[in-house]
JSON list of C-alpha atoms in Angstrom, two decimals:
[
{"chain": "A", "resi": 1, "resn": "MET", "atom": "CA", "xyz": [21.74, -15.30, -3.65]},
{"chain": "A", "resi": 2, "resn": "GLY", "atom": "CA", "xyz": [23.19, -12.04, -5.03]},
{"chain": "A", "resi": 3, "resn": "ASP", "atom": "CA", "xyz": [22.93, -13.11, -8.67]},
{"chain": "A", "resi": 4, "resn": "GLU", "atom": "CA", "xyz": [23.66, -10.45, -11.25]},
{"chain": "A", "resi": 5, "resn": "GLY", "atom": "CA", "xyz": [21.28, -9.83, -14.12]},
{"chain": "A", "resi": 6, "resn": "SER", "atom": "CA", "xyz": [17.57, -9.44, -13.73]},
{"chain": "A", "resi": 7, "resn": "VAL", "atom": "CA", "xyz": [14.56, -11.21, -12.21]},
{"chain": "A", "resi": 8, "resn": "ARG", "atom": "CA", "xyz": [10.77, -10.98, -12.52]},
{"chain": "A", "resi": 9, "resn": "VAL", "atom": "CA", "xyz": [9.29, -8.22, -10.38]},
{"chain": "A", "resi": 10, "resn": "ASP", "atom": "CA", "xyz": [6.67, -10.46, -8.76]},
{"chain": "A", "resi": 11, "resn": "LEU", "atom": "CA", "xyz": [9.35, -12.96, -7.74]},
{"chain": "A", "resi": 12, "resn": "TRP", "atom": "CA", "xyz": [11.61, -10.21, -6.37]},
{"chain": "A", "resi": 13, "resn": "ILE", "atom": "CA", "xyz": [8.79, -8.59, -4.35]},
{"chain": "A", "resi": 14, "resn": "TRP", "atom": "CA", "xyz": [8.03, -11.94, -2.75]},
{"chain": "A", "resi": 15, "resn": "SER", "atom": "CA", "xyz": [11.71, -12.80, -2.23]},
{"chain": "A", "resi": 16, "resn": "VAL", "atom": "CA", "xyz": [12.47, -9.63, -0.27]},
{"chain": "A", "resi": 17, "resn": "ARG", "atom": "CA", "xyz": [9.31, -10.03, 1.83]},
{"chain": "A", "resi": 18, "resn": "LEU", "atom": "CA", "xyz": [7.34, -7.01, 0.64]},
{"chain": "A", "resi": 19, "resn": "LEU", "atom": "CA", "xyz": [4.35, -9.33, 0.20]},
{"chain": "A", "resi": 20, "resn": "LYS", "atom": "CA", "xyz": [3.59, -12.58, 1.98]},
{"chain": "A", "resi": 21, "resn": "THR", "atom": "CA", "xyz": [3.02, -14.86, -1.02]},
{"chain": "A", "resi": 22, "resn": "ARG", "atom": "CA", "xyz": [4.10, -14.91, -4.62]},
{"chain": "A", "resi": 23, "resn": "SER", "atom": "CA", "xyz": [0.49, -15.12, -5.77]},
{"chain": "A", "resi": 24, "resn": "MET", "atom": "CA", "xyz": [-0.23, -11.89, -3.83]},
{"chain": "A", "resi": 25, "resn": "ALA", "atom": "CA", "xyz": [2.70, -10.25, -5.65]},
{"chain": "A", "resi": 26, "resn": "THR", "atom": "CA", "xyz": [1.42, -11.47, -9.02]},
{"chain": "A", "resi": 27, "resn": "THR", "atom": "CA", "xyz": [-2.10, -10.26, -8.23]},
{"chain": "A", "resi": 28, "resn": "ALA", "atom": "CA", "xyz": [-0.77, -6.85, -7.15]},
{"chain": "A", "resi": 29, "resn": "CYS", "atom": "CA", "xyz": [1.09, -6.53, -10.46]},
{"chain": "A", "resi": 30, "resn": "ARG", "atom": "CA", "xyz": [-1.97, -7.49, -12.50]},
{"chain": "A", "resi": 31, "resn": "ALA", "atom": "CA", "xyz": [-4.12, -5.03, -10.55]},
{"chain": "A", "resi": 32, "resn": "GLY", "atom": "CA", "xyz": [-1.74, -2.16, -11.35]},
{"chain": "A", "resi": 33, "resn": "HIS", "atom": "CA", "xyz": [-0.43, -1.71, -7.79]},
{"chain": "A", "resi": 34, "resn": "VAL", "atom": "CA", "xyz": [3.21, -2.16, -8.81]},
{"chain": "A", "resi": 35, "resn": "ARG", "atom": "CA", "xyz": [5.29, 0.33, -10.79]},
{"chain": "A", "resi": 36, "resn": "VAL", "atom": "CA", "xyz": [8.90, -0.10, -11.89]},
{"chain": "A", "resi": 37, "resn": "ASN", "atom": "CA", "xyz": [10.70, 3.15, -12.73]},
{"chain": "A", "resi": 38, "resn": "ASP", "atom": "CA", "xyz": [7.32, 4.94, -12.86]},
{"chain": "A", "resi": 39, "resn": "GLU", "atom": "CA", "xyz": [5.83, 2.53, -15.40]},
{"chain": "A", "resi": 40, "resn": "ARG", "atom": "CA", "xyz": [3.07, 0.07, -14.64]},
{"chain": "A", "resi": 41, "resn": "ALA", "atom": "CA", "xyz": [4.59, -3.39, -14.23]},
{"chain": "A", "resi": 42, "resn": "LYS", "atom": "CA", "xyz": [3.29, -6.73, -15.37]},
{"chain": "A", "resi": 43, "resn": "PRO", "atom": "CA", "xyz": [4.30, -9.75, -13.25]},
{"chain": "A", "resi": 44, "resn": "SER", "atom": "CA", "xyz": [6.90, -10.67, -15.89]},
{"chain": "A", "resi": 45, "resn": "THR", "atom": "CA", "xyz": [8.57, -7.23, -15.89]},
{"chain": "A", "resi": 46, "resn": "THR", "atom": "CA", "xyz": [12.23, -7.62, -15.02]},
{"chain": "A", "resi": 47, "resn": "VAL", "atom": "CA", "xyz": [14.05, -5.62, -12.37]},
{"chain": "A", "resi": 48, "resn": "LYS", "atom": "CA", "xyz": [17.78, -5.08, -11.99]},
{"chain": "A", "resi": 49, "resn": "PRO", "atom": "CA", "xyz": [19.90, -3.29, -9.39]},
{"chain": "A", "resi": 50, "resn": "GLY", "atom": "CA", "xyz": [19.15, 0.43, -9.32]},
{"chain": "A", "resi": 51, "resn": "ASP", "atom": "CA", "xyz": [15.49, 0.13, -10.38]},
{"chain": "A", "resi": 52, "resn": "GLU", "atom": "CA", "xyz": [12.84, 1.84, -8.27]},
{"chain": "A", "resi": 53, "resn": "VAL", "atom": "CA", "xyz": [9.84, -0.32, -7.35]},
{"chain": "A", "resi": 54, "resn": "ARG", "atom": "CA", "xyz": [6.62, 1.27, -6.02]},
{"chain": "A", "resi": 55, "resn": "LEU", "atom": "CA", "xyz": [4.07, -1.02, -4.37]},
{"chain": "A", "resi": 56, "resn": "ARG", "atom": "CA", "xyz": [0.65, 0.04, -3.07]},
{"chain": "A", "resi": 57, "resn": "HIS", "atom": "CA", "xyz": [-0.47, -2.40, -0.41]},
{"chain": "A", "resi": 58, "resn": "GLY", "atom": "CA", "xyz": [-2.32, -2.18, 2.87]},
{"chain": "A", "resi": 59, "resn": "GLY", "atom": "CA", "xyz": [-3.37, 1.43, 2.42]},
{"chain": "A", "resi": 60, "resn": "ARG", "atom": "CA", "xyz": [0.14, 2.81, 1.92]},
{"chain": "A", "resi": 61, "resn": "GLU", "atom": "CA", "xyz": [2.78, 3.07, -0.76]},
{"chain": "A", "resi": 62, "resn": "ARG", "atom": "CA", "xyz": [6.15, 1.35, -0.41]},
{"chain": "A", "resi": 63, "resn": "ILE", "atom": "CA", "xyz": [8.99, 2.85, -2.44]},
{"chain": "A", "resi": 64, "resn": "VAL", "atom": "CA", "xyz": [12.12, 0.71, -2.63]},
{"chain": "A", "resi": 65, "resn": "VAL", "atom": "CA", "xyz": [15.26, 0.73, -4.74]},
{"chain": "A", "resi": 66, "resn": "VAL", "atom": "CA", "xyz": [16.65, -2.66, -5.82]},
{"chain": "A", "resi": 67, "resn": "GLN", "atom": "CA", "xyz": [20.13, -3.27, -4.39]},
{"chain": "A", "resi": 68, "resn": "LYS", "atom": "CA", "xyz": [20.58, -7.00, -5.02]},
{"chain": "A", "resi": 69, "resn": "ILE", "atom": "CA", "xyz": [18.79, -9.54, -7.14]},
{"chain": "A", "resi": 70, "resn": "VAL", "atom": "CA", "xyz": [17.43, -12.56, -5.28]},
{"chain": "A", "resi": 71, "resn": "ARG", "atom": "CA", "xyz": [15.49, -15.40, -6.85]},
{"chain": "A", "resi": 72, "resn": "LYS", "atom": "CA", "xyz": [14.51, -17.31, -3.70]},
{"chain": "A", "resi": 73, "resn": "ARG", "atom": "CA", "xyz": [12.82, -16.08, -0.54]},
{"chain": "A", "resi": 74, "resn": "VAL", "atom": "CA", "xyz": [15.39, -14.98, 2.00]},
{"chain": "A", "resi": 75, "resn": "GLY", "atom": "CA", "xyz": [15.35, -14.18, 5.71]},
{"chain": "A", "resi": 76, "resn": "ALA", "atom": "CA", "xyz": [14.39, -10.72, 6.94]},
{"chain": "A", "resi": 77, "resn": "PRO", "atom": "CA", "xyz": [17.95, -9.52, 7.70]},
{"chain": "A", "resi": 78, "resn": "VAL", "atom": "CA", "xyz": [19.16, -10.57, 4.23]},
{"chain": "A", "resi": 79, "resn": "ALA", "atom": "CA", "xyz": [16.05, -9.06, 2.62]},
{"chain": "A", "resi": 80, "resn": "GLN", "atom": "CA", "xyz": [16.90, -5.66, 4.12]},
{"chain": "A", "resi": 81, "resn": "GLU", "atom": "CA", "xyz": [20.29, -5.79, 2.38]},
{"chain": "A", "resi": 82, "resn": "CYS", "atom": "CA", "xyz": [18.59, -6.34, -0.99]},
{"chain": "A", "resi": 83, "resn": "LEU", "atom": "CA", "xyz": [16.70, -3.03, -1.02]},
{"chain": "A", "resi": 84, "resn": "ILE", "atom": "CA", "xyz": [16.83, 0.60, 0.04]},
{"chain": "A", "resi": 85, "resn": "ASP", "atom": "CA", "xyz": [13.52, 1.65, 1.58]},
{"chain": "A", "resi": 86, "resn": "LYS", "atom": "CA", "xyz": [12.51, 5.20, 0.60]},
{"chain": "A", "resi": 87, "resn": "SER", "atom": "CA", "xyz": [8.89, 4.84, 1.73]},
{"chain": "A", "resi": 88, "resn": "PRO", "atom": "CA", "xyz": [7.26, 7.70, 3.60]},
{"chain": "A", "resi": 89, "resn": "PRO", "atom": "CA", "xyz": [6.44, 6.81, 7.21]},
{"chain": "A", "resi": 90, "resn": "PRO", "atom": "CA", "xyz": [2.96, 5.36, 7.71]},
{"chain": "A", "resi": 91, "resn": "PRO", "atom": "CA", "xyz": [0.33, 7.89, 8.83]},
{"chain": "A", "resi": 92, "resn": "PRO", "atom": "CA", "xyz": [-0.36, 8.05, 12.57]},
{"chain": "A", "resi": 93, "resn": "PRO", "atom": "CA", "xyz": [-3.42, 6.10, 13.71]},
{"chain": "A", "resi": 94, "resn": "GLU", "atom": "CA", "xyz": [-5.21, 9.35, 14.60]},
{"chain": "A", "resi": 95, "resn": "ALA", "atom": "CA", "xyz": [-5.06, 10.48, 10.96]},
{"chain": "A", "resi": 96, "resn": "LEU", "atom": "CA", "xyz": [-6.93, 7.44, 9.69]},
{"chain": "A", "resi": 97, "resn": "VAL", "atom": "CA", "xyz": [-10.67, 7.64, 9.10]},
{"chain": "A", "resi": 98, "resn": "PRO", "atom": "CA", "xyz": [-12.55, 5.91, 11.89]},
{"chain": "A", "resi": 99, "resn": "VAL", "atom": "CA", "xyz": [-14.20, 2.75, 10.69]},
{"chain": "A", "resi": 100, "resn": "GLY", "atom": "CA", "xyz": [-17.55, 1.78, 12.11]},
{"chain": "A", "resi": 101, "resn": "ARG", "atom": "CA", "xyz": [-17.28, -1.61, 13.76]},
{"chain": "A", "resi": 102, "resn": "ARG", "atom": "CA", "xyz": [-20.24, -3.68, 14.81]},
{"chain": "A", "resi": 103, "resn": "ASP", "atom": "CA", "xyz": [-20.30, -6.50, 17.30]},
{"chain": "A", "resi": 104, "resn": "ARG", "atom": "CA", "xyz": [-20.11, -9.91, 15.72]},
{"chain": "A", "resi": 105, "resn": "GLY", "atom": "CA", "xyz": [-23.58, -11.33, 15.26]},
{"chain": "A", "resi": 106, "resn": "ALA", "atom": "CA", "xyz": [-25.29, -7.95, 15.66]},
{"chain": "A", "resi": 107, "resn": "GLY", "atom": "CA", "xyz": [-26.86, -8.27, 12.22]},
{"chain": "A", "resi": 108, "resn": "ARG", "atom": "CA", "xyz": [-27.37, -5.61, 9.61]},
{"chain": "A", "resi": 109, "resn": "PRO", "atom": "CA", "xyz": [-27.28, -1.99, 10.70]},
{"chain": "A", "resi": 110, "resn": "THR", "atom": "CA", "xyz": [-30.66, -0.36, 11.01]},
{"chain": "A", "resi": 111, "resn": "LYS", "atom": "CA", "xyz": [-31.58, 2.90, 9.29]},
{"chain": "A", "resi": 112, "resn": "ARG", "atom": "CA", "xyz": [-31.02, 4.66, 12.62]},
{"chain": "A", "resi": 113, "resn": "ASP", "atom": "CA", "xyz": [-27.51, 3.12, 12.94]},
{"chain": "A", "resi": 114, "resn": "ARG", "atom": "CA", "xyz": [-26.63, 4.19, 9.41]},
{"chain": "A", "resi": 115, "resn": "ARG", "atom": "CA", "xyz": [-27.76, 7.77, 10.04]},
{"chain": "A", "resi": 116, "resn": "GLU", "atom": "CA", "xyz": [-25.71, 7.96, 13.25]},
{"chain": "A", "resi": 117, "resn": "LEU", "atom": "CA", "xyz": [-22.65, 6.71, 11.39]},
{"chain": "A", "resi": 118, "resn": "GLU", "atom": "CA", "xyz": [-23.16, 9.27, 8.60]},
{"chain": "A", "resi": 119, "resn": "ARG", "atom": "CA", "xyz": [-23.45, 12.07, 11.19]},
{"chain": "A", "resi": 120, "resn": "ILE", "atom": "CA", "xyz": [-20.16, 11.00, 12.80]},
{"chain": "A", "resi": 121, "resn": "LEU", "atom": "CA", "xyz": [-18.39, 10.79, 9.44]},
{"chain": "A", "resi": 122, "resn": "ASP", "atom": "CA", "xyz": [-19.73, 14.20, 8.38]},
{"chain": "A", "resi": 123, "resn": "ARG", "atom": "CA", "xyz": [-18.35, 15.75, 11.58]},
{"chain": "A", "resi": 124, "resn": "TYR", "atom": "CA", "xyz": [-15.01, 14.04, 11.04]},
{"chain": "A", "resi": 125, "resn": "ARG", "atom": "CA", "xyz": [-14.80, 15.27, 7.45]},
{"chain": "A", "resi": 126, "resn": "ALA", "atom": "CA", "xyz": [-15.74, 18.82, 8.49]},
{"chain": "A", "resi": 127, "resn": "LEU", "atom": "CA", "xyz": [-12.94, 18.88, 11.07]},
{"chain": "A", "resi": 128, "resn": "ASN", "atom": "CA", "xyz": [-10.31, 17.55, 8.67]},
{"chain": "A", "resi": 129, "resn": "GLU", "atom": "CA", "xyz": [-11.15, 19.58, 5.56]},
{"chain": "A", "resi": 130, "resn": "PRO", "atom": "CA", "xyz": [-8.88, 22.51, 4.79]},
{"chain": "A", "resi": 131, "resn": "ALA", "atom": "CA", "xyz": [-10.47, 25.89, 5.31]},
{"chain": "A", "resi": 132, "resn": "PRO", "atom": "CA", "xyz": [-11.82, 27.50, 2.10]},
{"chain": "A", "resi": 133, "resn": "PRO", "atom": "CA", "xyz": [-9.72, 30.44, 0.86]},
{"chain": "A", "resi": 134, "resn": "ASP", "atom": "CA", "xyz": [-10.84, 33.92, 1.85]},
{"chain": "A", "resi": 135, "resn": "ASP", "atom": "CA", "xyz": [-12.01, 36.33, -0.84]},
{"chain": "A", "resi": 136, "resn": "ASP", "atom": "CA", "xyz": [-9.14, 38.64, 0.17]},
{"chain": "A", "resi": 137, "resn": "ASP", "atom": "CA", "xyz": [-6.59, 35.97, -0.83]},
{"chain": "A", "resi": 138, "resn": "LEU", "atom": "CA", "xyz": [-7.76, 35.94, -4.45]}
]
């Protein structure tokens, strides 16, 4: 389980349960969502203890440091021993942009629905934008 040496990054990400399937890990690498030591990683890139792995998935970035090398999927308690998680905490739900949801089977939104949604999003953006600098600050 704690083999020394190196292992493919896609296999390691799957083994320590950062992603659910190995094919998801491989796809994330090919799409450029995985970086090892600040360099874009191919699925075949090798990782060794001490390497920093950055993974963008699910709208957030996970930053982990490799502690142990594992080649097979392990349980959650063992997986936590294989990495040091340096990820920033996820944003609070209030900070996320509201997503317009429609009832299932309601059909396509009408022009009126679209305009209402745009008005709501414009108000949300106006509230969350930083204030422009004053001319006195320049």
